[in-house]
Structures are given as structure tokens and as C-alpha cells.
mmCIF file of C-alpha atoms and ligand atoms in Angstrom:
data_model
loop_
_atom_site.group_PDB
_atom_site.id
_atom_site.type_symbol
_atom_site.label_atom_id
_atom_site.label_comp_id
_atom_site.label_asym_id
_atom_site.label_seq_id
_atom_site.Cartn_x
_atom_site.Cartn_y
_atom_site.Cartn_z
ATOM 1 C CA MET A 1 -56.614 81.155 -117.951
ATOM 2 C CA SER A 2 -56.782 80.058 -113.662
ATOM 3 C CA VAL A 3 -58.643 80.641 -111.186
ATOM 4 C CA LEU A 4 -57.409 83.338 -108.649
ATOM 5 C CA ILE A 5 -58.162 83.281 -104.726
ATOM 6 C CA TYR A 6 -57.835 86.005 -102.910
ATOM 7 C CA ALA A 7 -57.692 84.276 -98.994
ATOM 8 C CA ASP A 8 -57.333 87.151 -96.269
ATOM 9 C CA SER A 9 -55.877 85.701 -93.156
ATOM 10 C CA HIS A 10 -55.621 86.807 -89.656
ATOM 11 C CA HIS A 11 -52.783 87.764 -87.210
ATOM 12 C CA GLY A 12 -50.901 85.310 -89.734
ATOM 13 C CA LYS A 13 -53.375 82.341 -89.838
ATOM 14 C CA PHE A 14 -55.855 82.081 -92.311
ATOM 15 C CA PRO A 15 -59.378 80.759 -91.045
ATOM 16 C CA LYS A 16 -61.927 78.115 -92.113
ATOM 17 C CA SER A 17 -63.831 80.689 -94.190
ATOM 18 C CA SER A 18 -60.440 81.845 -96.320
ATOM 19 C CA LEU A 19 -59.661 77.851 -97.012
ATOM 20 C CA GLU A 20 -63.088 77.058 -98.407
ATOM 21 C CA ALA A 21 -62.318 79.724 -101.190
ATOM 22 C CA VAL A 22 -59.137 77.921 -101.885
ATOM 23 C CA SER A 23 -60.671 74.727 -102.036
ATOM 24 C CA TYR A 24 -64.057 76.303 -104.070
ATOM 25 C CA GLY A 25 -61.312 77.491 -106.652
ATOM 26 C CA ALA A 26 -59.276 74.469 -106.946
ATOM 27 C CA ALA A 27 -62.523 72.786 -107.714
ATOM 28 C CA ILE A 28 -63.409 75.081 -109.755
ATOM 29 C CA ALA A 29 -59.536 75.207 -111.233
ATOM 30 C CA ALA A 30 -59.797 70.835 -112.323
ATOM 31 C CA SER A 31 -63.640 71.193 -113.433
ATOM 32 C CA ARG A 32 -62.502 73.831 -116.261
ATOM 33 C CA GLY A 33 -58.810 72.445 -116.481
ATOM 34 C CA THR A 34 -57.103 75.327 -115.244
ATOM 35 C CA THR A 35 -54.420 76.388 -112.461
ATOM 36 C CA SER A 36 -55.462 77.512 -109.064
ATOM 37 C CA VAL A 37 -53.365 80.628 -107.755
ATOM 38 C CA VAL A 38 -53.625 81.800 -104.865
ATOM 39 C CA LEU A 39 -53.254 85.506 -103.533
ATOM 40 C CA THR A 40 -52.634 86.569 -99.498
ATOM 41 C CA ILE A 41 -50.662 89.489 -98.402
ATOM 42 C CA GLY A 42 -48.534 89.596 -95.658
ATOM 43 C CA THR A 43 -46.379 87.369 -93.548
ATOM 44 C CA LEU A 44 -46.869 83.808 -94.633
ATOM 45 C CA GLN A 45 -45.221 80.830 -92.728
ATOM 46 C CA GLY A 46 -43.965 78.105 -96.068
ATOM 47 C CA ASP A 47 -47.489 77.914 -98.045
ATOM 48 C CA GLY A 48 -49.395 78.277 -95.233
ATOM 49 C CA GLY A 49 -51.051 75.132 -95.764
ATOM 50 C CA LEU A 50 -52.334 76.776 -98.703
ATOM 51 C CA GLY A 51 -51.414 73.671 -100.997
ATOM 52 C CA LYS A 52 -52.794 70.878 -98.765
ATOM 53 C CA ALA A 53 -56.031 73.449 -99.108
ATOM 54 C CA GLY A 54 -55.415 73.001 -103.149
ATOM 55 C CA ALA A 55 -53.708 75.987 -104.186
ATOM 56 C CA GLN A 56 -51.460 75.289 -106.889
ATOM 57 C CA LYS A 57 -48.671 78.239 -106.609
ATOM 58 C CA VAL A 58 -49.429 81.001 -103.757
ATOM 59 C CA LEU A 59 -48.898 84.289 -104.594
ATOM 60 C CA ASN A 60 -47.306 87.051 -101.827
ATOM 61 C CA ALA A 61 -47.346 89.937 -101.142
ATOM 62 C CA SER A 62 -45.836 90.031 -97.989
ATOM 63 C CA SER A 63 -45.745 93.826 -97.733
ATOM 64 C CA VAL A 64 -48.712 94.447 -98.597
ATOM 65 C CA HIS A 65 -51.114 95.076 -94.881
ATOM 66 C CA THR A 66 -53.468 97.377 -95.627
ATOM 67 C CA THR A 67 -56.824 96.336 -95.388
ATOM 68 C CA ASP A 68 -58.385 99.179 -97.655
ATOM 69 C CA SER A 69 -60.310 97.807 -99.764
ATOM 70 C CA GLN A 70 -59.561 100.765 -102.947
ATOM 71 C CA GLN A 71 -55.887 99.306 -102.443
ATOM 72 C CA LEU A 72 -56.534 95.639 -102.059
ATOM 73 C CA SER A 73 -58.577 96.140 -105.545
ATOM 74 C CA ARG A 74 -56.006 97.142 -107.252
ATOM 75 C CA LEU A 75 -53.353 94.348 -106.278
ATOM 76 C CA VAL A 76 -56.328 91.415 -107.069
ATOM 77 C CA VAL A 77 -56.386 93.046 -110.435
ATOM 78 C CA ALA A 78 -53.063 93.318 -111.177
ATOM 79 C CA ALA A 79 -52.241 89.531 -110.024
ATOM 80 C CA ALA A 80 -55.152 88.667 -111.657
ATOM 81 C CA GLN A 81 -54.042 90.165 -115.189
ATOM 82 C CA ALA A 82 -50.607 88.370 -114.271
ATOM 83 C CA GLN A 83 -52.436 85.402 -113.790
ATOM 84 C CA ASN A 84 -54.487 85.222 -117.046
ATOM 85 C CA ALA A 85 -57.156 84.284 -114.593
ATOM 86 C CA ASP A 86 -60.825 84.528 -115.911
ATOM 87 C CA VAL A 87 -62.397 83.653 -112.434
ATOM 88 C CA ILE A 88 -61.888 85.272 -109.605
ATOM 89 C CA ILE A 89 -62.719 84.099 -105.376
ATOM 90 C CA PHE A 90 -63.339 85.783 -102.628
ATOM 91 C CA SER A 91 -64.877 84.131 -98.968
ATOM 92 C CA HIS A 92 -67.991 85.941 -98.581
ATOM 93 C CA ASP A 93 -66.346 87.797 -95.336
ATOM 94 C CA ILE A 94 -65.420 90.849 -94.509
ATOM 95 C CA ALA A 95 -62.757 91.545 -97.468
ATOM 96 C CA GLY A 96 -64.762 89.690 -99.886
ATOM 97 C CA LYS A 97 -67.587 91.865 -99.485
ATOM 98 C CA MET A 98 -65.547 94.805 -99.631
ATOM 99 C CA ILE A 99 -62.944 93.955 -102.033
ATOM 100 C CA ALA A 100 -64.592 92.282 -104.490
ATOM 101 C CA PRO A 101 -67.472 94.798 -106.140
ATOM 102 C CA ARG A 102 -64.613 96.733 -107.109
ATOM 103 C CA VAL A 103 -62.408 94.120 -108.294
ATOM 104 C CA ALA A 104 -65.633 93.503 -110.889
ATOM 105 C CA ALA A 105 -65.953 96.600 -111.479
ATOM 106 C CA ARG A 106 -62.391 97.379 -112.882
ATOM 107 C CA LEU A 107 -62.634 93.955 -114.309
ATOM 108 C CA ASP A 108 -65.672 94.853 -115.806
ATOM 109 C CA ALA A 109 -67.239 91.638 -115.222
ATOM 110 C CA GLY A 110 -70.075 89.724 -113.356
ATOM 111 C CA LEU A 111 -70.558 89.106 -109.883
ATOM 112 C CA ILE A 112 -71.714 86.379 -107.883
ATOM 113 C CA PRO A 113 -72.150 87.319 -104.094
ATOM 114 C CA GLY A 114 -72.785 84.834 -101.389
ATOM 115 C CA ALA A 115 -72.895 81.470 -103.862
ATOM 116 C CA THR A 116 -73.371 78.403 -102.438
ATOM 117 C CA SER A 117 -72.691 76.207 -105.296
ATOM 118 C CA LEU A 118 -70.112 75.429 -107.518
ATOM 119 C CA PRO A 119 -71.048 76.324 -111.452
ATOM 120 C CA ALA A 120 -72.713 73.579 -112.995
ATOM 121 C CA SER A 121 -70.417 71.520 -114.945
ATOM 122 C CA GLU A 122 -71.786 71.684 -118.347
ATOM 123 C CA GLY A 123 -73.642 74.639 -119.986
ATOM 124 C CA ALA A 124 -73.823 78.098 -119.319
ATOM 125 C CA PHE A 125 -71.851 79.425 -116.372
ATOM 126 C CA LYS A 126 -74.581 79.159 -113.332
ATOM 127 C CA ILE A 127 -74.089 79.207 -109.476
ATOM 128 C CA LYS A 128 -76.847 79.131 -106.996
ATOM 129 C CA LYS A 129 -76.939 81.658 -104.100
ATOM 130 C CA ASN A 130 -79.206 81.819 -101.123
ATOM 131 C CA VAL A 131 -82.198 85.031 -101.534
ATOM 132 C CA PHE A 132 -84.959 86.444 -99.676
ATOM 133 C CA SER A 133 -83.801 86.122 -96.155
ATOM 134 C CA GLY A 134 -82.450 81.874 -96.814
ATOM 135 C CA LYS A 135 -86.260 81.649 -98.526
ATOM 136 C CA ALA A 136 -85.438 81.036 -101.290
ATOM 137 C CA ILE A 137 -82.125 79.259 -103.786
ATOM 138 C CA ALA A 138 -81.614 81.379 -106.994
ATOM 139 C CA GLU A 139 -79.211 80.604 -109.668
ATOM 140 C CA LEU A 140 -78.180 82.957 -111.487
ATOM 141 C CA GLU A 141 -75.589 83.164 -115.058
ATOM 142 C CA VAL A 142 -72.755 85.351 -115.446
ATOM 143 C CA THR A 143 -71.933 85.907 -118.830
ATOM 144 C CA THR A 144 -69.216 87.720 -118.908
ATOM 145 C CA SER A 145 -65.415 86.719 -119.677
ATOM 146 C CA LYS A 146 -64.527 87.428 -116.128
ATOM 147 C CA LYS A 147 -65.835 86.301 -113.340
ATOM 148 C CA VAL A 148 -66.207 87.466 -109.635
ATOM 149 C CA ILE A 149 -67.812 85.362 -106.741
ATOM 150 C CA THR A 150 -68.038 85.189 -102.757
ATOM 151 C CA LEU A 151 -68.356 82.460 -101.270
ATOM 152 C CA LEU A 152 -70.688 82.084 -98.519
ATOM 153 C CA PRO A 153 -68.895 80.292 -95.108
ATOM 154 C CA ASN A 154 -69.971 77.188 -94.925
ATOM 155 C CA SER A 155 -70.802 76.402 -97.987
ATOM 156 C CA PHE A 156 -68.102 73.689 -98.892
ATOM 157 C CA SER A 157 -65.946 71.773 -97.336
ATOM 158 C CA VAL A 158 -61.957 72.075 -96.832
ATOM 159 C CA LYS A 159 -59.532 70.025 -99.116
ATOM 160 C CA THR A 160 -56.564 68.483 -96.756
ATOM 161 C CA ASP A 161 -55.137 66.031 -99.189
ATOM 162 C CA GLY A 162 -53.413 68.458 -102.056
ATOM 163 C CA GLN A 163 -49.436 68.989 -102.280
ATOM 164 C CA ASP A 164 -47.300 72.023 -101.026
ATOM 165 C CA ALA A 165 -47.188 74.810 -103.554
ATOM 166 C CA PRO A 166 -44.741 76.668 -104.401
ATOM 167 C CA VAL A 167 -44.720 80.651 -103.184
ATOM 168 C CA GLU A 168 -43.828 83.649 -105.281
ATOM 169 C CA ALA A 169 -43.090 87.105 -103.938
ATOM 170 C CA PHE A 170 -46.074 89.027 -105.654
ATOM 171 C CA GLN A 171 -45.524 93.201 -105.936
ATOM 172 C CA ALA A 172 -48.314 95.314 -107.328
ATOM 173 C CA ASP A 173 -48.719 99.685 -107.566
ATOM 174 C CA LEU A 174 -51.304 100.334 -104.830
ATOM 175 C CA GLY A 175 -52.286 103.784 -105.933
ATOM 176 C CA ASN A 176 -53.784 105.618 -103.878
ATOM 177 C CA THR A 177 -56.747 105.685 -101.951
ATOM 178 C CA THR A 178 -59.937 108.092 -100.800
ATOM 179 C CA LEU A 179 -60.497 106.087 -97.960
ATOM 180 C CA LYS A 180 -59.637 107.122 -94.136
ATOM 181 C CA VAL A 181 -59.762 104.070 -91.687
ATOM 182 C CA LYS A 182 -60.432 106.304 -88.032
ATOM 183 C CA GLU A 183 -60.310 103.596 -85.539
ATOM 184 C CA VAL A 184 -59.582 99.713 -85.757
ATOM 185 C CA LYS A 185 -61.837 97.698 -83.361
ATOM 186 C CA SER A 186 -61.690 94.317 -82.061
ATOM 187 C CA GLU A 187 -63.826 93.356 -79.464
ATOM 188 C CA GLU A 188 -63.402 89.089 -80.064
ATOM 189 C CA LYS A 189 -61.431 87.686 -77.109
ATOM 190 C CA GLU A 190 -57.809 85.960 -77.655
ATOM 191 C CA GLY A 191 -58.878 82.052 -77.519
ATOM 192 C CA GLU A 192 -62.651 82.676 -78.259
ATOM 193 C CA ILE A 193 -63.713 80.523 -81.470
ATOM 194 C CA PRO A 194 -65.086 83.252 -84.647
ATOM 195 C CA LEU A 195 -68.528 83.784 -84.487
ATOM 196 C CA PRO A 196 -68.751 82.857 -88.898
ATOM 197 C CA GLU A 197 -65.879 79.964 -88.151
ATOM 198 C CA ALA A 198 -67.950 78.252 -85.748
ATOM 199 C CA ASP A 199 -69.448 74.872 -86.473
ATOM 200 C CA LEU A 200 -71.547 75.120 -83.183
ATOM 201 C CA VAL A 201 -72.823 77.349 -81.839
ATOM 202 C CA VAL A 202 -75.424 78.394 -78.754
ATOM 203 C CA SER A 203 -77.069 81.832 -79.172
ATOM 204 C CA ALA A 204 -79.289 83.419 -76.304
ATOM 205 C CA GLY A 205 -81.948 85.967 -76.555
ATOM 206 C CA ARG A 206 -84.012 88.302 -74.327
ATOM 207 C CA GLY A 207 -85.368 85.290 -72.287
ATOM 208 C CA LEU A 208 -82.400 84.828 -70.600
ATOM 209 C CA LYS A 209 -83.476 88.416 -68.766
ATOM 210 C CA GLY A 210 -80.570 90.171 -68.464
ATOM 211 C CA PRO A 211 -76.234 89.620 -68.946
ATOM 212 C CA GLU A 212 -75.810 88.507 -65.426
ATOM 213 C CA ASN A 213 -77.503 85.021 -66.524
ATOM 214 C CA TRP A 214 -75.143 84.481 -69.579
ATOM 215 C CA GLY A 215 -72.923 82.490 -67.363
ATOM 216 C CA ILE A 216 -74.831 79.209 -67.984
ATOM 217 C CA VAL A 217 -74.510 80.309 -71.269
ATOM 218 C CA GLU A 218 -70.937 80.089 -71.210
ATOM 219 C CA THR A 219 -70.968 77.197 -69.843
ATOM 220 C CA LEU A 220 -72.372 75.063 -72.312
ATOM 221 C CA ALA A 221 -70.965 76.822 -74.918
ATOM 222 C CA HIS A 222 -67.746 76.056 -73.099
ATOM 223 C CA GLU A 223 -68.612 72.633 -72.893
ATOM 224 C CA LEU A 224 -69.469 72.216 -76.356
ATOM 225 C CA GLY A 225 -66.976 73.717 -77.651
ATOM 226 C CA ALA A 226 -68.704 76.169 -79.208
ATOM 227 C CA ALA A 227 -69.512 79.927 -79.851
ATOM 228 C CA THR A 228 -71.729 82.105 -78.716
ATOM 229 C CA ALA A 229 -74.376 84.070 -80.329
ATOM 230 C CA CYS A 230 -77.138 86.205 -79.735
ATOM 231 C CA SER A 231 -80.550 88.347 -80.572
ATOM 232 C CA ARG A 232 -80.436 92.334 -81.858
ATOM 233 C CA PRO A 233 -82.089 93.249 -78.870
ATOM 234 C CA VAL A 234 -79.637 91.788 -76.569
ATOM 235 C CA SER A 235 -77.115 93.297 -77.643
ATOM 236 C CA ASP A 236 -78.333 96.821 -78.835
ATOM 237 C CA ILE A 237 -79.286 96.573 -74.650
ATOM 238 C CA GLY A 238 -75.495 96.304 -74.294
ATOM 239 C CA TRP A 239 -76.011 92.699 -72.602
ATOM 240 C CA ARG A 240 -73.676 91.024 -75.286
ATOM 241 C CA PRO A 241 -70.719 92.653 -77.834
ATOM 242 C CA HIS A 242 -72.325 93.105 -81.324
ATOM 243 C CA HIS A 243 -69.967 90.947 -82.726
ATOM 244 C CA GLU A 244 -71.966 87.926 -80.958
ATOM 245 C CA HIS A 245 -75.249 89.969 -82.857
ATOM 246 C CA VAL A 246 -76.594 87.517 -85.877
ATOM 247 C CA GLY A 247 -79.580 87.657 -88.261
ATOM 248 C CA GLN A 248 -80.268 90.280 -90.775
ATOM 249 C CA THR A 249 -78.725 93.401 -89.990
ATOM 250 C CA GLY A 250 -76.221 90.602 -88.319
ATOM 251 C CA ILE A 251 -73.791 88.031 -89.375
ATOM 252 C CA THR A 252 -75.486 85.422 -91.648
ATOM 253 C CA ILE A 253 -73.514 81.585 -89.845
ATOM 254 C CA ARG A 254 -74.308 78.117 -91.466
ATOM 255 C CA PRO A 255 -73.103 76.062 -88.681
ATOM 256 C CA ASN A 256 -73.651 72.566 -88.312
ATOM 257 C CA LEU A 257 -75.697 72.918 -84.838
ATOM 258 C CA TYR A 258 -77.330 75.936 -83.816
ATOM 259 C CA ILE A 259 -78.602 75.688 -79.947
ATOM 260 C CA ALA A 260 -81.477 79.067 -79.684
ATOM 261 C CA ILE A 261 -82.285 79.721 -75.982
ATOM 262 C CA GLY A 262 -84.775 81.854 -74.951
ATOM 263 C CA ILE A 263 -84.978 83.902 -78.843
ATOM 264 C CA SER A 264 -88.610 84.120 -80.174
ATOM 265 C CA GLY A 265 -87.874 82.831 -84.327
ATOM 266 C CA ALA A 266 -88.276 86.254 -85.773
ATOM 267 C CA ILE A 267 -88.260 86.302 -89.058
ATOM 268 C CA GLN A 268 -85.086 88.778 -88.963
ATOM 269 C CA HIS A 269 -83.025 86.632 -86.943
ATOM 270 C CA LEU A 270 -83.975 83.857 -88.684
ATOM 271 C CA ALA A 271 -82.461 85.206 -92.189
ATOM 272 C CA GLY A 272 -78.954 84.957 -90.208
ATOM 273 C CA VAL A 273 -79.638 81.890 -89.108
ATOM 274 C CA ASN A 274 -81.111 78.882 -90.907
ATOM 275 C CA GLY A 275 -78.678 77.747 -93.588
ATOM 276 C CA SER A 276 -77.369 76.408 -90.609
ATOM 277 C CA LYS A 277 -77.999 72.141 -90.518
ATOM 278 C CA THR A 278 -79.543 71.350 -87.066
ATOM 279 C CA ILE A 279 -81.551 73.829 -85.188
ATOM 280 C CA VAL A 280 -82.360 73.110 -81.703
ATOM 281 C CA VAL A 281 -84.262 75.707 -79.940
ATOM 282 C CA ILE A 282 -85.065 76.273 -76.013
ATOM 283 C CA ASN A 283 -88.116 78.428 -75.587
ATOM 284 C CA LYS A 284 -90.497 78.516 -72.741
ATOM 285 C CA ASP A 285 -93.947 79.589 -75.288
ATOM 286 C CA PRO A 286 -94.686 76.633 -76.990
ATOM 287 C CA GLU A 287 -96.354 79.009 -79.591
ATOM 288 C CA ALA A 288 -92.791 80.328 -80.234
ATOM 289 C CA PRO A 289 -91.902 80.796 -83.872
ATOM 290 C CA PHE A 290 -88.782 79.393 -83.696
ATOM 291 C CA PHE A 291 -90.219 75.986 -83.168
ATOM 292 C CA LYS A 292 -91.108 75.855 -87.049
ATOM 293 C CA ALA A 293 -87.784 76.431 -88.155
ATOM 294 C CA ALA A 294 -86.326 74.047 -85.736
ATOM 295 C CA ASP A 295 -84.751 70.138 -86.028
ATOM 296 C CA TYR A 296 -85.796 69.395 -82.954
ATOM 297 C CA GLY A 297 -87.169 71.437 -79.397
ATOM 298 C CA ILE A 298 -87.176 71.848 -76.286
ATOM 299 C CA VAL A 299 -90.345 73.167 -74.388
ATOM 300 C CA GLY A 300 -89.129 74.475 -71.262
ATOM 301 C CA ASP A 301 -87.521 77.615 -69.760
ATOM 302 C CA ALA A 302 -84.122 77.663 -69.735
ATOM 303 C CA PHE A 303 -83.263 78.517 -66.743
ATOM 304 C CA GLU A 304 -84.022 74.443 -65.883
ATOM 305 C CA VAL A 305 -82.533 73.342 -69.185
ATOM 306 C CA LEU A 306 -79.927 74.495 -69.501
ATOM 307 C CA PRO A 307 -78.005 73.279 -66.163
ATOM 308 C CA LYS A 308 -79.281 69.538 -66.879
ATOM 309 C CA LEU A 309 -78.080 69.559 -70.888
ATOM 310 C CA ILE A 310 -74.552 71.625 -68.565
ATOM 311 C CA GLU A 311 -74.678 68.638 -66.612
ATOM 312 C CA ALA A 312 -75.272 65.796 -70.046
ATOM 313 C CA ALA A 313 -72.515 67.509 -71.619
ATOM 314 C CA LYS A 314 -70.076 67.411 -68.336
ATOM 315 C CA ALA A 315 -71.238 63.811 -67.779
ATOM 316 C CA TYR A 316 -69.984 63.407 -72.566
ATOM 317 C CA ASN A 317 -66.419 65.171 -72.044
ATOM 318 C CA ALA A 318 -65.369 63.492 -68.828
ATOM 319 C CA SER A 319 -66.597 59.773 -70.799
ATOM 320 C CA LYS A 320 -64.310 60.668 -73.339
HETATM 321 C C1 FAD B 1 -84.808 96.025 -90.003
HETATM 322 C C2 FAD B 1 -85.080 95.035 -88.909
HETATM 323 C C3 FAD B 1 -84.100 94.237 -88.619
HETATM 324 C C4 FAD B 1 -84.017 92.959 -87.346
HETATM 325 N N1 FAD B 1 -82.346 92.035 -87.025
HETATM 326 C C5 FAD B 1 -82.642 91.397 -86.322
HETATM 327 C C6 FAD B 1 -80.775 91.071 -86.897
HETATM 328 O O1 FAD B 1 -80.354 90.996 -87.294
HETATM 329 N N2 FAD B 1 -81.553 89.965 -85.654
HETATM 330 C C7 FAD B 1 -81.905 89.530 -84.660
HETATM 331 O O2 FAD B 1 -82.314 88.915 -83.999
HETATM 332 N N3 FAD B 1 -83.167 90.391 -84.486
HETATM 333 C C8 FAD B 1 -83.602 91.527 -85.365
HETATM 334 N N4 FAD B 1 -84.264 92.871 -85.519
HETATM 335 C C9 FAD B 1 -85.572 92.238 -84.444
HETATM 336 C C10 FAD B 1 -86.830 91.045 -84.121
HETATM 337 O O3 FAD B 1 -87.814 91.623 -84.820
HETATM 338 C C11 FAD B 1 -87.324 90.884 -83.652
HETATM 339 O O4 FAD B 1 -87.433 91.914 -82.142
HETATM 340 C C12 FAD B 1 -85.498 89.871 -82.488
HETATM 341 O O5 FAD B 1 -85.473 89.260 -82.852
HETATM 342 C C13 FAD B 1 -86.565 89.192 -80.829
HETATM 343 O O6 FAD B 1 -85.141 88.791 -80.030
HETATM 344 P P1 FAD B 1 -85.499 88.053 -78.699
HETATM 345 O O7 FAD B 1 -85.697 86.677 -79.470
HETATM 346 O O8 FAD B 1 -84.006 87.056 -78.222
HETATM 347 O O9 FAD B 1 -86.276 88.295 -77.846
HETATM 348 P P2 FAD B 1 -88.250 88.173 -77.591
HETATM 349 O O10 FAD B 1 -89.063 88.672 -79.039
HETATM 350 O O11 FAD B 1 -88.412 89.725 -76.530
HETATM 351 O O12 FAD B 1 -88.301 86.772 -77.073
HETATM 352 C C14 FAD B 1 -87.976 86.517 -75.998
HETATM 353 C C15 FAD B 1 -88.128 85.048 -76.271
HETATM 354 O O13 FAD B 1 -87.494 83.856 -74.812
HETATM 355 C C16 FAD B 1 -88.775 82.958 -74.815
HETATM 356 N N5 FAD B 1 -88.976 83.023 -73.162
HETATM 357 C C17 FAD B 1 -88.952 84.283 -72.107
HETATM 358 N N6 FAD B 1 -88.536 83.857 -70.675
HETATM 359 C C18 FAD B 1 -87.710 82.434 -70.953
HETATM 360 C C19 FAD B 1 -87.293 81.541 -70.762
HETATM 361 N N7 FAD B 1 -87.196 81.522 -68.694
HETATM 362 N N8 FAD B 1 -87.087 80.229 -70.615
HETATM 363 C C20 FAD B 1 -86.949 80.255 -72.257
HETATM 364 N N9 FAD B 1 -87.121 81.244 -73.449
HETATM 365 C C21 FAD B 1 -87.593 82.199 -72.725
HETATM 366 C C22 FAD B 1 -90.497 83.844 -74.860
HETATM 367 O O14 FAD B 1 -90.446 83.451 -75.059
HETATM 368 C C23 FAD B 1 -89.554 84.405 -76.579
HETATM 369 O O15 FAD B 1 -90.026 83.547 -77.345
HETATM 370 C C24 FAD B 1 -85.048 92.717 -86.502
HETATM 371 C C25 FAD B 1 -85.978 93.692 -86.771
HETATM 372 C C26 FAD B 1 -86.139 94.806 -87.504
HETATM 373 C C27 FAD B 1 -87.129 95.733 -87.906
#
């Protein structure tokens, strides 16, 4: 038996969310006395740092460059069968959300999407996940012999003390596809911290009044080494790009620090950010609902508070 982890890479690098899935899979393999095997596609330098994160073996399908989830699910199933894997792990990122359900269907396996815990150490195979927009935690039991899990980003620490892993070439028949990719669009700029990866996030809403005022948000984010995010109306009106929109209909993030500026704190917004470790809210309305979810709150005008925060962050950085 083994635990197979599918590790997605971007521009030849493994994002934190993929490494978290590798370390999570390694922990499950260790608890079951089995091997952790990582499957990757495309070009790989050495073991890509996957051994440090917990991989005991790496399978590299170097000639595969597709994002087609039908074909990638066949690749993962072939690797799972070749490695006799009974647990298959993905990150709960775009690739994982597209491929994992197909793999579960092909293997007749139970699927836990968005897991936030390791399986219970004894007894039935039970794993926790957030439900009702993060307001409650469910414990799901998988009773099938094969199990597929997608791990919610920022739910498990990346291991860094593993050994270099041997890399084996892997090939499989990807078969035909009925999917057609019409366009591949990336709104992320070179050098930007990808939002799902960020430990610190500075986010702003309609309280900023217009796109011309985002300079202070970006400056604060830059001084803190944070990524920027926004509420849905802000991306809907086109003040900010869609990949920054967090919430129920945007992306879900769980950074260590989430600073919300001029955002009311509607339930649909909170659904995407309430897993953050620390939430700081800046709002001029003391009755804004966001304060109820905040660890720290500043009641004040963003245009007065932000310059002071920027000044303090600059002074701190200069003193380091
Ligand atoms: C089905 C559905 C799905 C949705 N999904 C999402 C989602 O995924 N993400 C999301 O964000 N929303 C989502 N929404 C919209 C959500 O309900 C709210 O309308 C939205 O989050 C409000 O955005 P906001 O807080 O930026 O704007 P507003 O509600 O207009 O709030 C602006 C806030 O800024 C404060 N403010 C104003 N001026 C200043 C100032 N100078 N300084 C400091 N504070 C100031 C105000 O007091 C106010 O609290 C969804 C809605 C629906 C119906």
C-alpha cells in the first residue's frame, strides 16, 4: 500500500499549497506504515524539493503538460494503480478541485473535499472539514477501501526536514478528451505574491471609494510583504482584478493575518476569510458587522489610518 500525492507546479515551482499536500500525505503514510509517493507533471529539477517536504519517491510524467482534468485524472489513476495507493491526496486548489472528483469516480473511492485535519489516529477513517461557510466543522468518515482527499490550503505545515527522494519517470495513456480549452488567462503579475499562498493579506472594499485610491492599499501590502485582496463588488465594478476577489463566490484564503479595510463584513465575504488566524478590521462605522469577526479593530477613516500604518511599517522595516 502507499499514499499518492498529486503535486501541481506553476512555472516549474511547487507552490506552498502543493508542498502542504505532500507533507500531509507523508504524515498519513507514516501513520499507516506505508510509503508516500508524489506524482508530478512537466519538467522537474532534481526532486523539486519534494523529498524535503516528505516525499519518499517521486514519479515524474515529464512529457505531460496538459491542464485537462479528464486526462490528468487518468494519469493519477494509472499512478495510483501502479503504486497500489489506497489514499490519494490533492491540494484543494483549482487543479485538485477539477481532478480529484474524477479520480474518486474512476476508483469508486470516497472523497473528502477541503479537509482540514489528519485522519483520526485510531478506528474509522474520519477527517474534519469546514461546512456552512466555515461556521461549523464536520467530521466525515470514508468507508470505501480507496480514499481521495483534497487538503484546504494553510491547514497543514510544510515539512522541511525530509531526505532527497528518488525520481522515477512515469508514463500512462491519457486517452481522449471531450474538454476544449478556448483560452488560458492569467491576471497575476510577475513578482506578485499569489493570494492563496500568502501569509499576510491586505484587503479592501467599497469603502476605498475608487480604484485611484488603491495606491495606499498596495503600499501597505508592499511594506508588510503581503498580497492584496478585495471584496466582490470591487472586482465586479472593475476596480480590481477578479483573482483578488475573496469570499463565497471568490477564493477562500486562510492567511496568518487578514487586514480588512473599508469592508462591511457581509456573510458572503466572511465565508472566504474567516479561517484566517488573525483578523484586523479598519472601518469608519463602529457598527460594521466585520468587527464581530475581528481579533483587532480600528474604528477610523481608512484615508487617515492607512498613512499612519504605512509610516509605522516603514519605520519598522528601516529598523531591522
Ligand atoms: C450570492 C452572493 C454571493 C456573494 N459573494 C460575495 C463574495 O464572495 N465576496 C464578497 O466580498 N461579497 C460577496 N457578496 C456581496 C456581499 O453580500 C456584500 O455586498 C459585499 O461583500 C460588500 O462589499 P463591501 O464590504 O466592499 O462594500 P459595502 O457593503 O458598501 O461596505 C463598505 C464598508 O466600508 C466602510 N467605509 C466607507 N468609507 C470608509 C472609510 N473612508 N474608511 C473606512 N471604512 C469605510 C463602510 O462603513 C462599510 O462598512 C455576495 C452576495 C451574494 C448575494
